[in-house]
Every structure is written in structure tokens, then in C-alpha cells.
Short mmCIF file of C-alpha atoms in Angstrom, two decimals:
data_model
loop_
_atom_site.label_atom_id
_atom_site.label_comp_id
_atom_site.label_asym_id
_atom_site.label_seq_id
_atom_site.Cartn_x
_atom_site.Cartn_y
_atom_site.Cartn_z
CA MET A 1 17.32 62.85 -9.18
CA GLY A 2 13.84 61.39 -9.09
CA GLU A 3 11.45 64.32 -9.61
CA GLY A 4 11.68 64.08 -13.39
CA ASP A 5 10.20 66.63 -15.79
CA ALA A 6 6.65 67.59 -16.59
CA GLU A 7 6.02 64.03 -17.72
CA GLY A 8 6.35 62.59 -14.24
CA LEU A 9 8.55 60.98 -11.64
CA VAL A 10 11.68 59.07 -12.57
CA PHE A 11 12.75 55.71 -11.14
CA VAL A 12 16.49 55.02 -11.34
CA LYS A 13 17.85 51.55 -12.05
CA GLN A 14 20.75 50.91 -9.71
CA LYS A 15 24.11 49.76 -11.04
CA LEU A 16 25.12 46.68 -9.06
CA PRO A 17 28.70 45.44 -8.85
CA SER A 18 29.49 42.16 -10.61
CA TYR A 19 29.99 40.46 -7.25
CA GLY A 20 26.67 41.83 -5.93
CA GLN A 21 24.31 39.93 -8.23
CA MET A 22 21.59 37.49 -7.15
CA PRO A 23 19.67 34.85 -9.16
CA PRO A 24 16.14 35.95 -10.14
CA VAL A 25 13.49 35.25 -7.49
CA ALA A 26 9.73 35.68 -7.25
CA PHE A 27 6.51 34.29 -5.77
CA GLN A 28 6.83 35.05 -3.03
CA ALA A 29 10.12 35.85 -1.41
CA SER A 30 9.50 37.07 2.13
CA ASP A 31 11.26 40.35 2.77
CA VAL A 32 12.08 42.71 5.61
CA GLN A 33 14.25 45.72 6.35
CA LEU A 34 17.06 45.64 8.91
CA ALA A 35 19.08 48.55 10.29
CA SER A 36 22.12 46.58 11.48
CA SER A 37 25.45 47.43 9.84
CA GLY A 38 23.71 50.17 7.87
CA PRO A 39 20.28 49.94 6.19
CA ARG A 40 19.77 46.56 4.55
CA MET A 41 16.93 44.61 3.01
CA VAL A 42 16.59 40.88 3.60
CA ILE A 43 14.68 38.36 1.49
CA MET A 44 14.14 34.67 2.21
CA GLY A 45 12.70 31.83 0.17
CA GLY A 46 10.48 32.22 -2.87
CA GLN A 47 10.73 30.55 -6.25
CA ARG A 48 13.71 30.58 -8.57
CA ARG A 49 13.87 27.47 -10.76
CA GLY A 50 12.09 25.79 -7.86
CA ILE A 51 11.17 26.67 -4.29
CA THR A 52 14.22 27.89 -2.40
CA GLY A 53 15.29 28.45 1.21
CA GLU A 54 18.07 30.89 0.43
CA MET A 55 18.42 34.13 2.38
CA TRP A 56 19.93 37.22 0.75
CA ILE A 57 20.74 40.73 1.97
CA PHE A 58 20.83 43.85 -0.20
CA ASP A 59 23.38 46.34 1.05
CA THR A 60 22.27 49.89 0.20
CA ASN A 61 25.82 51.16 0.76
CA GLY A 62 26.93 49.77 -2.60
CA ASP A 63 27.84 46.10 -2.19
CA GLY A 64 24.62 44.88 -3.80
CA TRP A 65 23.28 41.41 -2.97
CA MET A 66 25.04 39.09 -0.51
CA GLN A 67 23.91 35.56 0.30
CA VAL A 68 23.52 34.76 4.00
CA GLN A 69 25.14 31.46 5.00
CA PRO A 70 24.58 29.50 8.25
CA ASP A 71 26.88 30.56 11.10
CA THR A 72 28.65 27.21 11.17
CA ALA A 73 31.72 28.66 12.89
CA ASN A 74 29.60 29.07 16.02
CA GLY A 75 27.88 25.70 15.66
CA PHE A 76 24.70 26.83 13.90
CA THR A 77 24.24 24.42 11.01
CA ALA A 78 20.44 24.48 10.71
CA THR A 79 18.82 25.91 7.59
CA ILE A 80 15.26 27.12 7.15
CA PRO A 81 13.31 24.63 4.99
CA GLU A 82 12.62 25.81 1.44
CA ARG A 83 9.37 27.74 1.17
CA THR A 84 7.38 30.38 -0.66
CA GLN A 85 4.58 32.80 0.35
CA SER A 86 5.74 32.91 3.97
CA THR A 87 6.22 36.09 6.02
CA LEU A 88 9.41 37.63 7.37
CA VAL A 89 9.52 40.35 10.03
CA ALA A 90 12.31 42.16 11.84
CA LEU A 91 12.54 41.77 15.62
CA GLY A 92 13.47 44.33 18.25
CA VAL A 93 14.34 48.00 17.94
CA GLU A 94 16.98 49.53 15.73
CA PRO A 95 19.56 48.40 14.98
CA GLN A 96 17.73 45.11 14.38
CA THR A 97 19.80 42.01 13.77
CA SER A 98 17.10 39.31 13.93
CA THR A 99 14.25 38.15 11.70
CA LEU A 100 11.31 35.79 12.16
CA VAL A 101 9.82 33.57 9.44
CA PHE A 102 6.28 32.23 9.80
CA GLY A 103 4.46 29.64 7.73
CA GLY A 104 4.31 29.53 3.96
CA TYR A 105 4.20 26.74 1.41
CA VAL A 106 7.09 24.42 2.24
CA LEU A 107 8.77 22.18 -0.32
CA ASN A 108 7.62 18.53 -0.03
CA VAL A 109 5.37 19.46 2.91
CA GLY A 110 2.71 21.93 1.77
CA GLU A 111 1.30 24.71 3.92
CA ALA A 112 3.08 25.16 7.27
CA ASN A 113 2.79 27.07 10.55
CA ASP A 114 6.35 26.81 11.83
CA LEU A 115 8.48 29.66 13.19
CA TRP A 116 12.17 30.28 12.50
CA ARG A 117 14.32 32.96 14.08
CA SER A 118 17.50 34.13 12.32
CA ASP A 119 20.15 36.13 14.18
CA ILE A 120 22.30 37.79 11.52
CA SER A 121 25.84 39.05 12.05
CA PRO A 122 28.99 39.62 9.97
CA ASP A 123 31.50 36.80 9.79
CA PRO A 124 34.61 38.06 11.66
CA ASN A 125 36.90 36.69 8.96
CA THR A 126 35.10 37.58 5.74
CA SER A 127 32.64 40.32 6.86
CA MET A 128 29.99 38.45 4.86
CA PRO A 129 26.62 37.97 6.62
CA VAL A 130 25.99 34.73 8.49
CA ALA A 131 22.90 33.65 10.40
CA ALA A 132 22.10 31.47 13.38
CA HIS A 133 18.76 29.86 12.39
CA THR A 134 16.69 28.51 15.28
CA LYS A 135 13.29 26.83 15.11
CA ILE A 136 10.96 28.42 17.66
CA GLU A 137 8.56 26.30 19.68
CA ALA A 138 5.96 28.84 20.75
CA GLY A 139 3.42 28.42 23.51
CA GLY A 140 -0.33 28.59 23.03
CA THR A 141 -2.34 27.23 20.12
CA PRO A 142 -0.89 28.33 16.76
CA PRO A 143 -2.83 29.31 13.64
CA CYS A 144 -3.53 26.46 11.26
CA PRO A 145 -0.91 25.99 8.54
CA ARG A 146 -1.18 28.62 5.79
CA TYR A 147 0.52 30.61 3.07
CA GLY A 148 -0.17 33.94 1.41
CA HIS A 149 -0.96 35.55 4.78
CA SER A 150 0.40 38.80 6.20
CA ALA A 151 2.45 39.46 9.33
CA THR A 152 2.87 42.89 10.92
CA ILE A 153 4.90 43.82 13.99
CA VAL A 154 2.88 45.89 16.46
CA GLU A 155 4.86 46.83 19.56
CA GLN A 156 5.95 43.49 21.09
CA SER A 157 3.72 41.23 19.00
CA MET A 158 3.44 39.88 15.46
CA ILE A 159 -0.09 40.14 14.04
CA VAL A 160 -1.00 37.53 11.40
CA ILE A 161 -4.01 38.12 9.14
CA GLY A 162 -5.65 35.82 6.60
CA GLY A 163 -3.93 33.50 4.16
CA GLN A 164 -5.03 30.16 2.77
CA ASN A 165 -4.37 26.43 2.63
CA GLY A 166 -5.28 23.87 0.00
CA THR A 167 -9.03 24.09 0.68
CA ASP A 168 -9.83 27.23 2.71
CA GLN A 169 -9.09 30.94 2.89
CA PHE A 170 -9.04 32.91 6.12
CA SER A 171 -9.86 36.31 7.55
CA ASP A 172 -8.82 35.41 11.08
CA VAL A 173 -6.41 37.44 13.20
CA TRP A 174 -3.67 35.98 15.40
CA SER A 175 -1.09 37.46 17.75
CA LEU A 176 2.34 36.07 18.55
CA SER A 177 3.91 37.73 21.57
CA ILE A 178 7.67 38.08 21.35
CA ASP A 179 9.89 37.00 24.26
CA PRO A 180 8.30 34.78 25.33
CA TYR A 181 6.80 33.43 22.11
CA VAL A 182 3.11 32.69 22.75
CA TRP A 183 0.29 32.41 20.22
CA SER A 184 -3.25 33.67 20.85
CA VAL A 185 -6.24 34.23 18.59
CA ILE A 186 -7.65 37.77 18.53
CA SER A 187 -11.41 38.17 18.74
CA THR A 188 -12.51 41.09 16.58
CA GLU A 189 -15.52 43.34 16.38
CA GLY A 190 -17.01 45.06 13.34
CA PRO A 191 -17.39 43.71 9.80
CA ALA A 192 -14.39 41.50 9.04
CA PRO A 193 -12.96 41.65 5.53
CA THR A 194 -13.55 38.91 2.99
CA PRO A 195 -11.17 35.97 3.46
CA ARG A 196 -8.07 36.65 1.39
CA SER A 197 -4.45 35.92 0.62
CA GLN A 198 -1.63 37.79 -1.15
CA HIS A 199 -2.82 41.09 0.35
CA THR A 200 -0.80 43.77 2.14
CA ALA A 201 -1.09 44.76 5.81
CA THR A 202 0.60 48.04 6.76
CA LEU A 203 0.84 49.57 10.25
CA VAL A 204 -0.34 53.20 10.28
CA ASP A 205 -0.72 55.06 13.60
CA GLY A 206 -1.24 51.87 15.58
CA GLN A 207 -3.77 50.46 13.11
CA ILE A 208 -3.28 47.89 10.35
CA LEU A 209 -4.48 48.76 6.84
CA VAL A 210 -5.31 45.64 4.81
CA LEU A 211 -5.45 46.31 1.08
CA GLY A 212 -6.49 44.13 -1.85
CA GLY A 213 -5.57 40.48 -2.18
CA PHE A 214 -7.09 37.40 -3.73
CA ASN A 215 -10.33 35.62 -2.83
CA ARG A 216 -11.20 32.32 -4.49
CA LYS A 217 -14.84 33.32 -5.10
CA GLU A 218 -14.56 37.06 -5.72
CA ARG A 219 -11.11 36.78 -7.34
CA VAL A 220 -8.90 39.89 -7.15
CA LEU A 221 -10.03 42.38 -4.49
CA GLY A 222 -9.87 46.17 -4.44
CA ASP A 223 -11.24 46.97 -0.99
CA ALA A 224 -9.39 48.20 2.09
CA HIS A 225 -10.03 47.61 5.79
CA MET A 226 -8.53 49.07 8.95
CA LEU A 227 -7.96 46.96 12.05
CA ASP A 228 -7.72 49.07 15.20
CA ILE A 229 -5.76 47.16 17.83
CA SER A 230 -4.70 50.19 19.83
CA ASN A 231 -7.01 49.27 22.71
CA LYS A 232 -7.81 45.96 24.39
CA SER A 233 -10.39 45.16 21.71
CA ALA A 234 -9.69 44.75 17.99
CA ILE A 235 -12.17 46.50 15.72
CA TRP A 236 -12.52 46.21 11.94
CA ARG A 237 -13.86 49.05 9.82
CA SER A 238 -13.96 49.69 6.11
CA TRP A 239 -11.46 52.23 4.75
CA GLU A 240 -12.56 54.23 1.73
CA VAL A 241 -11.09 57.12 -0.21
CA THR A 242 -12.96 60.41 0.18
CA THR A 243 -10.51 62.53 -1.83
CA GLY A 244 -9.13 61.28 -5.13
CA LEU A 245 -9.41 57.71 -6.40
CA MET A 246 -9.00 54.25 -4.93
CA PRO A 247 -6.31 52.09 -6.59
CA PRO A 248 -7.84 49.43 -8.89
CA PRO A 249 -8.18 45.86 -7.52
CA ARG A 250 -4.92 43.95 -7.20
CA ALA A 251 -3.03 41.21 -5.38
CA GLN A 252 0.68 40.41 -5.04
CA HIS A 253 1.43 44.15 -4.90
CA THR A 254 3.47 46.13 -2.38
CA ALA A 255 2.34 48.80 0.10
CA THR A 256 5.25 50.73 1.60
CA LEU A 257 4.85 53.11 4.51
CA HIS A 258 6.62 56.48 4.20
CA PRO A 259 8.76 57.53 7.20
CA ASP A 260 6.21 60.24 8.02
CA GLY A 261 3.92 57.41 9.17
CA HIS A 262 0.90 58.62 7.18
CA HIS A 263 1.54 57.97 3.48
CA ILE A 264 1.73 54.62 1.67
CA TYR A 265 3.18 53.99 -1.79
CA ILE A 266 1.40 51.20 -3.73
CA PHE A 267 3.31 49.66 -6.62
CA GLY A 268 2.41 47.05 -9.22
CA GLY A 269 0.61 43.79 -8.62
CA TYR A 270 -1.68 41.44 -10.52
CA ASP A 271 -5.28 42.29 -11.46
CA GLY A 272 -6.42 38.79 -12.44
CA GLU A 273 -5.38 39.19 -16.07
CA LYS A 274 -2.04 40.98 -16.17
CA ASN A 275 0.70 42.58 -14.09
CA HIS A 276 0.93 46.34 -13.59
CA LYS A 277 3.60 48.97 -13.05
CA ASP A 278 1.43 51.79 -11.75
CA LEU A 279 2.41 53.78 -8.66
CA TRP A 280 -0.21 55.09 -6.23
CA LEU A 281 0.10 57.22 -3.13
CA MET A 282 -2.28 57.18 -0.16
CA ASN A 283 -2.62 59.63 2.70
CA VAL A 284 -4.27 57.24 5.14
CA PRO A 285 -5.43 59.65 7.92
CA ASP A 286 -6.95 61.98 5.29
CA ALA A 287 -8.52 59.10 3.30
CA ALA A 288 -6.91 60.45 0.13
CA ALA A 289 -5.27 58.61 -2.77
CA ALA A 290 -4.16 59.22 -6.35
CA GLU A 291 -2.02 57.65 -9.07
CA LEU A 292 1.41 59.22 -9.56
CA ARG A 293 2.58 59.86 -13.10
CA CYS A 294 5.99 58.30 -13.80
CA SER A 295 8.02 58.86 -16.97
CA VAL A 296 10.55 56.16 -16.05
CA LYS A 297 9.61 53.16 -13.89
CA PRO A 298 10.29 49.45 -13.45
CA GLU A 299 8.70 46.91 -15.76
CA ALA A 300 5.26 45.57 -14.84
CA ARG A 301 5.50 43.00 -12.07
CA SER A 302 3.84 41.20 -9.20
CA ARG A 303 5.24 39.12 -6.32
CA HIS A 304 7.94 41.76 -5.82
CA SER A 305 9.28 43.64 -2.79
CA SER A 306 9.64 47.31 -1.89
CA HIS A 307 11.01 49.30 1.04
CA ILE A 308 11.80 52.91 1.87
CA ILE A 309 15.26 53.57 3.27
CA GLY A 310 16.14 57.18 3.91
CA SER A 311 14.43 59.12 1.14
CA GLN A 312 14.52 56.30 -1.43
CA LEU A 313 11.77 53.88 -2.38
CA TYR A 314 13.39 50.58 -3.43
CA VAL A 315 11.58 48.15 -5.76
CA PHE A 316 13.16 44.80 -6.54
CA CYS A 317 12.56 41.19 -7.62
CA GLY A 318 9.13 39.98 -8.72
CA HIS A 319 7.59 38.21 -11.71
CA ASP A 320 6.78 39.59 -15.15
CA GLY A 321 4.04 37.07 -15.93
CA MET A 322 6.37 34.62 -17.64
CA LYS A 323 9.51 34.48 -15.50
CA PRO A 324 11.15 36.07 -12.44
CA HIS A 325 12.80 39.46 -12.87
CA LEU A 326 16.55 39.69 -12.55
CA SER A 327 18.18 40.92 -9.33
CA GLU A 328 17.79 44.50 -10.52
CA VAL A 329 16.94 47.22 -8.00
CA TRP A 330 15.03 50.41 -8.81
CA THR A 331 14.85 53.53 -6.62
CA LEU A 332 12.63 56.60 -6.48
CA GLU A 333 13.21 59.77 -4.47
CA VAL A 334 10.23 60.13 -2.09
CA ASP A 335 11.37 62.97 0.16
CA ASP A 336 8.67 65.28 -1.25
CA VAL A 337 5.79 62.95 -0.46
CA LYS A 338 3.27 65.75 0.08
CA GLY A 339 4.29 67.36 -3.19
CA HIS A 340 3.84 64.04 -4.98
CA LEU A 341 0.24 63.79 -3.82
CA ALA A 342 -0.55 67.48 -4.38
CA ARG A 343 0.64 67.32 -8.00
CA ALA A 344 -1.32 64.12 -8.55
CA PHE A 345 -4.51 65.83 -7.30
CA ASP A 346 -3.87 68.84 -9.54
CA GLU A 347 -3.54 66.56 -12.54
CA LEU A 348 -6.64 64.59 -11.53
CA GLN A 349 -8.67 67.80 -11.23
CA SER A 350 -7.38 69.03 -14.59
CA ASN A 351 -8.33 65.75 -16.27
CA ARG A 352 -11.81 65.93 -14.79
CA LYS A 353 -12.29 69.45 -16.17
CA VAL A 354 -11.27 68.25 -19.62
CA GLU A 355 -13.69 65.34 -19.39
CA GLU A 356 -16.52 67.67 -18.32
CA GLU A 357 -15.79 70.05 -21.20
CA ASP A 358 -15.70 67.15 -23.68
CA LYS A 359 -19.01 65.87 -22.36
CA LYS A 360 -20.55 69.33 -22.61
CA ASN A 361 -19.34 69.70 -26.19
CA ASP A 362 -20.78 66.29 -27.06
CA ASP A 363 -24.14 67.27 -25.53
CA ASP A 364 -24.16 70.56 -27.49
CA ASP A 365 -23.53 68.66 -30.71
#
């Protein structure tokens, strides 16, 4: 299920067990995908009734949401301080069992630049997930405290781009090497993007695609930039659509890489006035993009999360403009990614022909 009828694609709302529910969370829960003990999605922090430091795992095998508790049985009593708009990445190769939190807006502190590693494992007695949280003291000079930034794992490093604090926004680029943990600033060439926060940064063929975000002067952004870090130098260049249409400006959206490594699904976000529930698909190497027609899809939202596991695109959490969404999880079959884009282009071409005919008829009148 997922292809739908002639009206478009169909998202499916998952039925979660009564014991697999989670309190609503939004703005901005950091999230990551782990492969340990079967495919799982992890979120940390965000805002519920207030800023939280809770960590939850969504089990795609049917158990729903499970809260991760400190591994006190093995002497790990530390908890990650409550925060929002931080980043969370998975460490190592599959099956990953560890995550790394960086920065964010910390309760009673403000913007931060601390690092926390969490090693997640099942409790031997209950099989519920537990975590050993450890604060990391990295070498080198760290980025200044920030929130709303992005963090992307590239080989053995975490690349941090942009973000903001109480007075400034950034377009700088930083690298944190993993094992040992050492910070270094990356000098870039080419035209750097406008300083921004609440953007997405997706790794495609060794390059990072930065899309959208929020700038205090220009407001919500709709541009895209590619950072090539495949060689010793890091080079920025503008990325523009040559076939199809560019998604409208947005921030607090999601950009999810398809397993083929070339396509990205863009869902939802905030345009400066309202939230959206539109779904876009990009073919990054071909510089192509189009909106996908959906007959059933999640409610409009921003500050949400999305991942692809197997052939399913998962969309969950977020904010509807007034309050956080419930712990509902929506899925879409994305196995036929090329077919999705081809049908979107056919529809776009058909609409353009209709518009041209209407214009011609108006001119004749």
C-alpha cells in the first residue's frame, strides 16, 4: 500500500500499541536512525510542556515508542541536560548503538556547545533500552555555543553548519573528528550561503546539500547550496533546479535521503506564515525536483522528524502551529522513487500545457 489511485500517493497512519505511546513533542527534538536490534529511530530533547531531556526510541518492528532510561545498573546515572534545537547523529557503522548530541538551547543555560555520547543497549532483565550517557571533552577549539544548526556525519567526522545564538547567526563550517574527538574549523572556498538556522543538511555522494532555513534579515529561505568536502578543500556552490520546480521557501522541514543515495524527500515545514504538508522529491545529481501529489498525508507540520527505513518513509512528531502533534507515526512506500518523480514530471508538463492553452484562449478573446 502507498501508491494510491490516480489522485496521488497515500500515507498510512500506523497503529501503535497502547504501551507504545509517547507524549507529544516538537521544536526541535533531535533525531537519528540506529540499526541496532533492528531498525530504530531515536529522538532526544525538544519541547513538550517545557524543554525536555528525554530520549525515546521508536521500534519499527511493532513495539512503538519506548523511553530510554539511564543505565544505572552499570553505574551510569548521568542524564543529558534538557535542551531543544540540538543535533543528534549516529556513530560508527551498522549496527550502530551510539549517538552524539551537540549544542542546542539548554534549559536555564541558553545556547550551548557541549557534547554528549549515549551508548544504547537493551536492559538484560527487561529488554527495554537503557543508555550510558557520557559528556565528551573534545580537543581543539569548539564552535561557539549555538542552536538551530545542522550536523552531518561524513566518514569519521561530524560536520556542523550554521545555527544561531541570541544575537548572531552563522554560516561557518566545523569538523569534529571521532575517536579521538577533536574540533577544527573548516576554511571554505566559493560563495558561502547566507547565515541561517533551522535548515537541513543532507549528505549526497560525499557532498552536503544545505536547503532552506531561517535568516533574521531575509526571513524564510528557499535557496540550496552544495558543500563539496570530498577533497582536502571545502568548496561551496549554489545548487539550482534545471528540470522541474524548486520547493518553495521553508524552514523547520525535513530532507530525507533515499537509500539509492541520489533522491531526497522534502516534507512540510514553515514558510513564515503557516505550516505545510506538501511532499517534494529531488534528484540531486540531475538537478531535478517536483512536488508529489498525495491523496492521504499527515497534517501540516513543522519541527518534525522523518527517516527512511527499508522502503518506508516515516514522518512523526512536529508542531501544528498551536501545539505539538501526538506521538503518531505516518509511513509512505518509497520503493518506486524513480516512478514517483517521473509521474510528477508528467503531471507538471500536463499542467503547463493546460496553462498555455488557457493563456492562448484568453489572448484570442
